[in-house]
GROMACS .gro file of C-alpha atoms in nm:
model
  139
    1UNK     CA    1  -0.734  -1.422   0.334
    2UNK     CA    2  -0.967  -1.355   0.039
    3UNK     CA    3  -1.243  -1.099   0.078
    4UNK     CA    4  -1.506  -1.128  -0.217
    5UNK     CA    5  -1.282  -1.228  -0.462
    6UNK     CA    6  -0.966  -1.005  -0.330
    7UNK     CA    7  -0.634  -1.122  -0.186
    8UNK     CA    8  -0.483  -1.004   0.143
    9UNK     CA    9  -0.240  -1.190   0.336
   10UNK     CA   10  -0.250  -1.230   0.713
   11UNK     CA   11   0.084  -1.105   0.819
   12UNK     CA   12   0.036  -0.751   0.657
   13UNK     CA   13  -0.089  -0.469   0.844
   14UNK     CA   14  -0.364  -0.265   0.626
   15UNK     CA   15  -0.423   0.137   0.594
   16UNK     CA   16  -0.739   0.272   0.503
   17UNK     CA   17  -0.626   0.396   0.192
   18UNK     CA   18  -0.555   0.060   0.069
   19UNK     CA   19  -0.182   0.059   0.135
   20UNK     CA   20  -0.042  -0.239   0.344
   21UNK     CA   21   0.272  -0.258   0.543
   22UNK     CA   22   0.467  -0.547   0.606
   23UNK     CA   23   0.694  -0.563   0.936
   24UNK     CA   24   1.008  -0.735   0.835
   25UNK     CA   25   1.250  -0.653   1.150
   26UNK     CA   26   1.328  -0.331   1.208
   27UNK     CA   27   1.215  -0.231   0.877
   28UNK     CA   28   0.870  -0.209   0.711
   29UNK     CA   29   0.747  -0.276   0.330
   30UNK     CA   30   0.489  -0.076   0.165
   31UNK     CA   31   0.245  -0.155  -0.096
   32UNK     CA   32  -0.091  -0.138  -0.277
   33UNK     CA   33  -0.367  -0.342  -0.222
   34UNK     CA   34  -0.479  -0.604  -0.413
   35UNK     CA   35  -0.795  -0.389  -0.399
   36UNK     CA   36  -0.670  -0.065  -0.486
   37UNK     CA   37  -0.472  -0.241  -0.792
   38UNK     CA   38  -0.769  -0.369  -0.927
   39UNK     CA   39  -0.978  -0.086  -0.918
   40UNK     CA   40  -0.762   0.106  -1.051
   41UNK     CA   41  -0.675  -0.115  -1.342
   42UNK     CA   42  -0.358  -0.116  -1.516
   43UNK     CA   43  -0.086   0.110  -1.363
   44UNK     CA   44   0.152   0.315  -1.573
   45UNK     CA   45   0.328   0.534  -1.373
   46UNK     CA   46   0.441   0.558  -1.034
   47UNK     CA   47   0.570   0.839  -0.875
   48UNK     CA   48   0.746   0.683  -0.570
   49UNK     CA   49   0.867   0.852  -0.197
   50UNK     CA   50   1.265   0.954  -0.255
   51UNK     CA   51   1.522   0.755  -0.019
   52UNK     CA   52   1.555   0.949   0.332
   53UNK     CA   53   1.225   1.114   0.303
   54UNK     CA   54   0.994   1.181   0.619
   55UNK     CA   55   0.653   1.001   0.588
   56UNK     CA   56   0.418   1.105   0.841
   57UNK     CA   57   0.135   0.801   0.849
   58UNK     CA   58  -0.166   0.864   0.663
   59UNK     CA   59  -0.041   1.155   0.484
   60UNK     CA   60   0.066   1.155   0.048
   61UNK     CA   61   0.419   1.061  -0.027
   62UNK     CA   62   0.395   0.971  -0.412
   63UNK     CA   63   0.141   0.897  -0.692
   64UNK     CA   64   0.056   0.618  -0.935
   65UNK     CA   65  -0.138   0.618  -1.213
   66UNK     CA   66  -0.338   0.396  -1.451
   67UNK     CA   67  -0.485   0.494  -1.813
   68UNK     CA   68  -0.840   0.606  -1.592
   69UNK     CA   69  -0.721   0.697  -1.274
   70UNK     CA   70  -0.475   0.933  -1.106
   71UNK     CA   71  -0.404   0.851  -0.723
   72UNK     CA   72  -0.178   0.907  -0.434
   73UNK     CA   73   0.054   0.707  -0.253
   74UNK     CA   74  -0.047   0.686   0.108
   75UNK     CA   75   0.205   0.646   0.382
   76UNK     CA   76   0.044   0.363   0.621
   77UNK     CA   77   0.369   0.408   0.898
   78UNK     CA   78   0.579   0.738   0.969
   79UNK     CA   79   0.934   0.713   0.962
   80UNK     CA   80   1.200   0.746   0.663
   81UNK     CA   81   1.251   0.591   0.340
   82UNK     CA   82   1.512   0.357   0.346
   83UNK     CA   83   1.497   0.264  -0.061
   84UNK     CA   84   1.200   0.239  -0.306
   85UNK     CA   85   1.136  -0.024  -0.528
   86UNK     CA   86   1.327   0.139  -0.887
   87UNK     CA   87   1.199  -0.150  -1.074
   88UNK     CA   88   0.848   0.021  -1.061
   89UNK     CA   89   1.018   0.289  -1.302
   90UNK     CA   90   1.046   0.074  -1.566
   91UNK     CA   91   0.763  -0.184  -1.530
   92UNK     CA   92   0.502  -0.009  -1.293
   93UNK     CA   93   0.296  -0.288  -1.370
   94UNK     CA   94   0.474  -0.502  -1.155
   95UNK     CA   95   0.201  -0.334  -0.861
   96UNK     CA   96  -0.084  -0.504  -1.095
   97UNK     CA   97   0.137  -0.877  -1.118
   98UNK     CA   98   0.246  -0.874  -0.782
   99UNK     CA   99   0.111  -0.659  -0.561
  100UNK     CA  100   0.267  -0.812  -0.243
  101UNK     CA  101   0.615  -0.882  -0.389
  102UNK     CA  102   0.752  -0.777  -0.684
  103UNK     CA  103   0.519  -0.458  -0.656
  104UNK     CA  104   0.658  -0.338  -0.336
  105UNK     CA  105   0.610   0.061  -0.282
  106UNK     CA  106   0.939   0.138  -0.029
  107UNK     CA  107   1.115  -0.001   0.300
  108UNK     CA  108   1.059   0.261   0.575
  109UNK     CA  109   1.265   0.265   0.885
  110UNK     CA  110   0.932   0.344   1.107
  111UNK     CA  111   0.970   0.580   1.394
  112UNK     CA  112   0.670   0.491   1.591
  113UNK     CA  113   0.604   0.124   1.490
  114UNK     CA  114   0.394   0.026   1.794
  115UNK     CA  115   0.148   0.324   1.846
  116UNK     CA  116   0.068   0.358   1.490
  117UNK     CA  117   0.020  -0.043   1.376
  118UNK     CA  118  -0.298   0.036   1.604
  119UNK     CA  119  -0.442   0.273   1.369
  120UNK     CA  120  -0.395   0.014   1.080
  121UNK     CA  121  -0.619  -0.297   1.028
  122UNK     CA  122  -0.629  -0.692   1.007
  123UNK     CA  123  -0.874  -0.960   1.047
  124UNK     CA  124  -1.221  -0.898   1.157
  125UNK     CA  125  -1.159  -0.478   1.142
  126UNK     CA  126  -1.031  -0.548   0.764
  127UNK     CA  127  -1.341  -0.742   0.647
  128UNK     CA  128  -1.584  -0.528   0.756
  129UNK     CA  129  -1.374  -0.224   0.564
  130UNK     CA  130  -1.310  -0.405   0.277
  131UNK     CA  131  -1.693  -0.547   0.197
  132UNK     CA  132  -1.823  -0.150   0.278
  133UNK     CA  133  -1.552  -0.016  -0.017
  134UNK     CA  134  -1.670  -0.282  -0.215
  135UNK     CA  135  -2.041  -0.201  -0.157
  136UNK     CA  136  -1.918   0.184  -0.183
  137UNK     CA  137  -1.726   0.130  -0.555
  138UNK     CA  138  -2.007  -0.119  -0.700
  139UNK     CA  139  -2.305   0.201  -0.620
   0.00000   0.00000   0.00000
């Protein structure tokens, strides 16, 4: 779906802290919003969540940053990292290109899948959050 000019598929599930998770069997895909990438223009560094690391959802697990912003990484599932995407080392602009593919955060193995995907958002609950960040970052 596109929400004022930003992209956001459907089958991703959608922290507040504009991270989205991706359920891909028994493993899930994290990544930056097409949101978050924008606003924070042009990345060039990512700091990202070392394989077989406990992330606890909701809580900091690695940084990027762009030329005017410093951020953290947001964990939108608990679990463990199961790999992170290395290319980001060498082209962390890959989360600006392709934010849902090629710009891929980590693979978690999740350890409490079905209770937390309720604390994340889609459809309707995503719209509403999305257009009051965008009000919120155009003030």
């Amino acid at each position: 779906m596109e929400i004022e000019g930003y992209i956001f598929p459907d089958d991703l599930y959608y922290h507040k802290e504009h991270f989205w998770a991706k359920v891909v069997g028994n493993i899930v895909i994290m990544g930056t919003s097409d949101f978050a990438q924008k606003l924070a223009g042009q990345i060039v560094y990512v700091e990202l969540p070392s394989q077989g690391r406990a992330l606890e959802q909701g809580k900091p697990c690695g940084s990027l940053e762009s030329g005017k912003w410093v951020g953290r990484i947001y964990a939108p599932i608990s679990g463990k990292v199961e790999s992170s995407n290395q290319e980001l080392e060498d082209a962390p602009e890959l989360i600006n290109e392709s934010p849902y593919e090629k710009g891929w955060i980590c693979k978690i193995t999740p350890s409490n899948l079905q209770e937390e995907l309720k604390n994340l958002m889609k459809g309707d609950n995503l719209v509403e959050f999305i257009k009051s960040e965008i009000a919120r970052v155009k003030k």
